[in-house]
PDB file of C-alpha atoms in Angstrom:
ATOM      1  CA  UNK A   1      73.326 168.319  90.361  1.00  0.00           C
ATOM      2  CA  UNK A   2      74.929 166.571  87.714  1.00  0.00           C
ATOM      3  CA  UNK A   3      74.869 167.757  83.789  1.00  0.00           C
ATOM      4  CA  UNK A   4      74.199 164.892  81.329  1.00  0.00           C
ATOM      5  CA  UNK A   5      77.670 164.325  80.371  1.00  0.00           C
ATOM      6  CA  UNK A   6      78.218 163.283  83.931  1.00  0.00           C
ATOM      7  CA  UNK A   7      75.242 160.944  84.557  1.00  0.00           C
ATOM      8  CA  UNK A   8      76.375 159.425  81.346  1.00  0.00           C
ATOM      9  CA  UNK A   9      80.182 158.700  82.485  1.00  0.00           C
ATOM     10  CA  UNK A  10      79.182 157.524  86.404  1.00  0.00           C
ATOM     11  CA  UNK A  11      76.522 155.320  84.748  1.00  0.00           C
ATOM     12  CA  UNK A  12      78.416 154.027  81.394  1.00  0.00           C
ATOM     13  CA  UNK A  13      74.579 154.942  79.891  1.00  0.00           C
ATOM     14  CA  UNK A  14      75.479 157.247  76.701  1.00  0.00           C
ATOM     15  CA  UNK A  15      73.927 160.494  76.513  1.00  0.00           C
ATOM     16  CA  UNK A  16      71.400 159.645  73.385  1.00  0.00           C
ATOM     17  CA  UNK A  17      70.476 156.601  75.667  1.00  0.00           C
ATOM     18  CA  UNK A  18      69.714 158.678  78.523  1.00  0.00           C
ATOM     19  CA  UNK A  19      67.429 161.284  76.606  1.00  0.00           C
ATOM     20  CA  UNK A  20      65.576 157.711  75.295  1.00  0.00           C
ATOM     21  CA  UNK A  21      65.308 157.046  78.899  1.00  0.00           C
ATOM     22  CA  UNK A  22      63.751 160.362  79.103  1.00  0.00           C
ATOM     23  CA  UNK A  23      61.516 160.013  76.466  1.00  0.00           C
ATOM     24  CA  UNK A  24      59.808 156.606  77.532  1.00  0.00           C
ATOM     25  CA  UNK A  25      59.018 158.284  80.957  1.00  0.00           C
ATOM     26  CA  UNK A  26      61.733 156.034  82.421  1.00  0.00           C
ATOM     27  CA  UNK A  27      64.200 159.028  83.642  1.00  0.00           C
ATOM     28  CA  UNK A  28      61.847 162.049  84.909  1.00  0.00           C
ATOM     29  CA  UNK A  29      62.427 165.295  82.778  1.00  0.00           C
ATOM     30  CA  UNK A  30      65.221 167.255  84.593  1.00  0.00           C
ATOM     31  CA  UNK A  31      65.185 170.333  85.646  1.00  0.00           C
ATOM     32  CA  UNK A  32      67.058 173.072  82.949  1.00  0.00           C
ATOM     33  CA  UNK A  33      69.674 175.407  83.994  1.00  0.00           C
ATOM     34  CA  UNK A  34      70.125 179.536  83.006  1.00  0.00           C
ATOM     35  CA  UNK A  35      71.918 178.194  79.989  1.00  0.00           C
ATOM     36  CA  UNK A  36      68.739 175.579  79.184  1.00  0.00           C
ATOM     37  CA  UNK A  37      71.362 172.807  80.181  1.00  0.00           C
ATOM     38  CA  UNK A  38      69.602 169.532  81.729  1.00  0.00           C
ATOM     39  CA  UNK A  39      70.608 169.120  85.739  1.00  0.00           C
ATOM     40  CA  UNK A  40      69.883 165.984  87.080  1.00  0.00           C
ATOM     41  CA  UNK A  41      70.001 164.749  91.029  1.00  0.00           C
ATOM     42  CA  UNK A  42      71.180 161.791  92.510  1.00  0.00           C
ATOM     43  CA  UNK A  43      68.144 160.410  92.448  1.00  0.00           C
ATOM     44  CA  UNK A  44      68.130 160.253  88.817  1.00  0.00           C
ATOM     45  CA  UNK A  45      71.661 159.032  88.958  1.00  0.00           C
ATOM     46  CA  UNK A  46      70.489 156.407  90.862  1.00  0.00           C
ATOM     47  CA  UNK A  47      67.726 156.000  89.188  1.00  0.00           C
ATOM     48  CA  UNK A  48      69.784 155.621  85.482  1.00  0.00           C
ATOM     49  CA  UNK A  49      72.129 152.892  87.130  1.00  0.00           C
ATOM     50  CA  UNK A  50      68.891 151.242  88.535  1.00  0.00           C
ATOM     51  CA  UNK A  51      68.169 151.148  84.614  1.00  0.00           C
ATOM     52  CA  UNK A  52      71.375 150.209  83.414  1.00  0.00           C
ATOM     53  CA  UNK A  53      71.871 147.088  85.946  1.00  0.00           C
ATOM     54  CA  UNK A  54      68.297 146.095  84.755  1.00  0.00           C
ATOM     55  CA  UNK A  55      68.832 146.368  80.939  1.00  0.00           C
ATOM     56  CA  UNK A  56      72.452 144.774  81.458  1.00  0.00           C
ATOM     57  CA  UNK A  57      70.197 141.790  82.873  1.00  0.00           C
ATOM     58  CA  UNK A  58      68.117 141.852  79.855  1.00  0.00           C
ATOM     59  CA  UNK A  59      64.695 143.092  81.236  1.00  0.00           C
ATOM     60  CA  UNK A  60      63.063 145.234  78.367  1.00  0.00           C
ATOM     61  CA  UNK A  61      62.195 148.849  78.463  1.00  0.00           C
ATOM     62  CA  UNK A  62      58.505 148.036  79.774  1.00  0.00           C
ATOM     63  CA  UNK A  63      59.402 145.374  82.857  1.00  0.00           C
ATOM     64  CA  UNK A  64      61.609 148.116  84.179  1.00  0.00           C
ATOM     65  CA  UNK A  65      59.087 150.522  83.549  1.00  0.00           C
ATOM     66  CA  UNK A  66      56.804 147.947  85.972  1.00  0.00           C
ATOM     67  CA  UNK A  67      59.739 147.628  88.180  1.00  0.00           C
ATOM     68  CA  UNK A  68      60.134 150.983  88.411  1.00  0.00           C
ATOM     69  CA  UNK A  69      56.630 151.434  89.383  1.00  0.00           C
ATOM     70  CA  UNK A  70      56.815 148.779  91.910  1.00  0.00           C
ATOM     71  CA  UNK A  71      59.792 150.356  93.675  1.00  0.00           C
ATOM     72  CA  UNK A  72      57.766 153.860  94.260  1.00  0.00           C
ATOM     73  CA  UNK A  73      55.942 151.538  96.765  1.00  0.00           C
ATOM     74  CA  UNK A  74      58.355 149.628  99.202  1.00  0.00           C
ATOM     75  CA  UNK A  75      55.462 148.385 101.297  1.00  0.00           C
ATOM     76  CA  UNK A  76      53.460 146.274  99.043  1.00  0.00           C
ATOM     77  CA  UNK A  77      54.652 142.597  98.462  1.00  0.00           C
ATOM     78  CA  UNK A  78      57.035 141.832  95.765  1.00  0.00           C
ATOM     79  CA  UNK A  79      54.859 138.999  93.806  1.00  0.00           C
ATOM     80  CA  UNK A  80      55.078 140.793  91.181  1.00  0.00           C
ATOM     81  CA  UNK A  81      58.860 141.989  90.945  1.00  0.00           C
ATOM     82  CA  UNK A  82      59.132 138.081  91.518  1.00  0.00           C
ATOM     83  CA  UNK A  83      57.460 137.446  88.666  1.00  0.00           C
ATOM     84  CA  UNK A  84      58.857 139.316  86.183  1.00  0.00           C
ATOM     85  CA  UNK A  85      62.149 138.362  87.193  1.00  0.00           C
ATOM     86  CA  UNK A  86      61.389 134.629  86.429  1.00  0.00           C
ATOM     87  CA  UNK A  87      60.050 135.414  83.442  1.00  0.00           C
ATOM     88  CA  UNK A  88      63.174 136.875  82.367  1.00  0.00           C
ATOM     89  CA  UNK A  89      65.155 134.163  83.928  1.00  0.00           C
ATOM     90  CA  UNK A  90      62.938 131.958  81.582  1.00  0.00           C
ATOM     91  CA  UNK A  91      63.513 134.091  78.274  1.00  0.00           C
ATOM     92  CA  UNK A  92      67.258 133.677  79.408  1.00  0.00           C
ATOM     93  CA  UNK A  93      67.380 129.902  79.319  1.00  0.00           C
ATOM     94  CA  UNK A  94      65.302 129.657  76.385  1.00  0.00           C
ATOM     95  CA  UNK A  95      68.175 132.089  74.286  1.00  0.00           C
ATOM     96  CA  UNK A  96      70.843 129.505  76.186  1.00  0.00           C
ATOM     97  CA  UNK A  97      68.874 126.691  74.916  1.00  0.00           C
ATOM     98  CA  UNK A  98      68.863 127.915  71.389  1.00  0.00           C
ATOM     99  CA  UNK A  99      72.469 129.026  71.399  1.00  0.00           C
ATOM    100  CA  UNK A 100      73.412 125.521  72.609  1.00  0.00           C
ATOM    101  CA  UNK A 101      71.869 124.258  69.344  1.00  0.00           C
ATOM    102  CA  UNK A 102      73.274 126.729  67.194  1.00  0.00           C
ATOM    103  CA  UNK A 103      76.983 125.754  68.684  1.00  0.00           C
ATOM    104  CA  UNK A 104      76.074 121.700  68.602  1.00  0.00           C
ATOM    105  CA  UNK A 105      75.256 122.685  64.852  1.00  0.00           C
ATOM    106  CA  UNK A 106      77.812 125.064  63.640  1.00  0.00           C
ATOM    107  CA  UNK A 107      80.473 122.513  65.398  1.00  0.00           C
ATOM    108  CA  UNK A 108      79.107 119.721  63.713  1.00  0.00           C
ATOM    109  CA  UNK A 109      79.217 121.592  60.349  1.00  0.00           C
ATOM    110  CA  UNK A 110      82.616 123.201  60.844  1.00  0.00           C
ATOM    111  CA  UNK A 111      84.109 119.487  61.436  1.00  0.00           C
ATOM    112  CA  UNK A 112      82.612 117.905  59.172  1.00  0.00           C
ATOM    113  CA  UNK A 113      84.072 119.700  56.182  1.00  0.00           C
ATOM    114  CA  UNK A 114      86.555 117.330  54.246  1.00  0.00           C
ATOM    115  CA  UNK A 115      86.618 119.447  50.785  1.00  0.00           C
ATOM    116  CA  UNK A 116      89.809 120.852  50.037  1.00  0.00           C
ATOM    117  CA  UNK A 117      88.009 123.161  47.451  1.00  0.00           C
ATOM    118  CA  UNK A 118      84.691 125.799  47.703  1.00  0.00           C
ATOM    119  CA  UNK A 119      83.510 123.621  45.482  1.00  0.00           C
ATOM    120  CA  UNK A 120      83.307 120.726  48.237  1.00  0.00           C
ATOM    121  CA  UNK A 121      82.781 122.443  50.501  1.00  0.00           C
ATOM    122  CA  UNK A 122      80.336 120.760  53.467  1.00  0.00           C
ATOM    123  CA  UNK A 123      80.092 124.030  55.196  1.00  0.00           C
ATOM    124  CA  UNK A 124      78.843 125.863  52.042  1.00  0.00           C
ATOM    125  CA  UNK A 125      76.558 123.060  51.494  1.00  0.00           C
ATOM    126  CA  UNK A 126      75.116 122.762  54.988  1.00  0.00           C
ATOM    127  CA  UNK A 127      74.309 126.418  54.854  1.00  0.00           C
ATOM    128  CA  UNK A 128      72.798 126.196  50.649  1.00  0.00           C
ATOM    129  CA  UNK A 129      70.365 123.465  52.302  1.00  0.00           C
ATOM    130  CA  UNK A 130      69.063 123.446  55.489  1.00  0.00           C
ATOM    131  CA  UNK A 131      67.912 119.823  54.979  1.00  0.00           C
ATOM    132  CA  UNK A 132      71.578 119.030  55.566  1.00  0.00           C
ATOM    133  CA  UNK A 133      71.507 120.088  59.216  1.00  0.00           C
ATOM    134  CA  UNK A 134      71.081 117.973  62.298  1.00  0.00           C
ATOM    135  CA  UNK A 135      68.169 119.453  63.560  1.00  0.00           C
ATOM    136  CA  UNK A 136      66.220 122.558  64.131  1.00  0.00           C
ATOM    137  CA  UNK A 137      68.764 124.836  65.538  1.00  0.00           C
ATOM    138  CA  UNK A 138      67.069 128.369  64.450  1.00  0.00           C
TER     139      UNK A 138
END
């Protein structure tokens, strides 16, 4: 059985994260010792990295929640674990694709800056009128 404080250092989840966890149904309730101290078993420890390694990934709170849901069953197809996974991979290259923009723009605003005073400034210009920019970066 491990106490909260350990779960959170062998899973790098903090403990305010972990009783979040707890709250959104994600980590079961754990058991309570004599001294109402939380125990939790290696299942929830491996349960809480299972989290961790799916939020580091970017998946929010309710596609692990499905994920989570899916695992209980290891003989059913994984269509659906599939799918949510390329959804996310999707919602990744979309914030690539928009970060690309935003470092096309603030490169091409950052050298294009000639002004030796505020007052000249293109970078202070660029960002006081948005008609000044390339194209839609935001």
């Amino acid at each position: 059985m491990f106490s909260i404080g350990d779960l959170s250092r062998r899973t790098g989840v903090k403990v305010p994260t972990i009783r979040y966890y707890e709250q959104m149904g994600l980590v079961a309730a754990p058991e309570r010792s004599e001294g109402n101290q939380r125990r939790y078993s290696r299942q929830e420890l491996e349960r809480l990295a299972f989290i961790r390694h799916a939020r580091d990934l970017g998946f929010a709170v309710e596609d692990i929640r499905s994920l989570i849901e899916l695992s209980a069953h290891p003989e059913q197809p994984c269509g659906h674990a599939d799918r949510i996974a390329e959804e996310q991979l999707i919602s990744v290259r979309e914030k690539i694709a928009q970060l690309k923009r935003l470092e096309a723009e603030l490169e091409r605003i950052a050298t294009c800056c000639n002004g030796k005073t505020v007052g000249d400034c293109y970078v202070i210009r660029a960002l006081s009128d948005h008609a000044l920019c390339a194209d839609e970066h935001g």
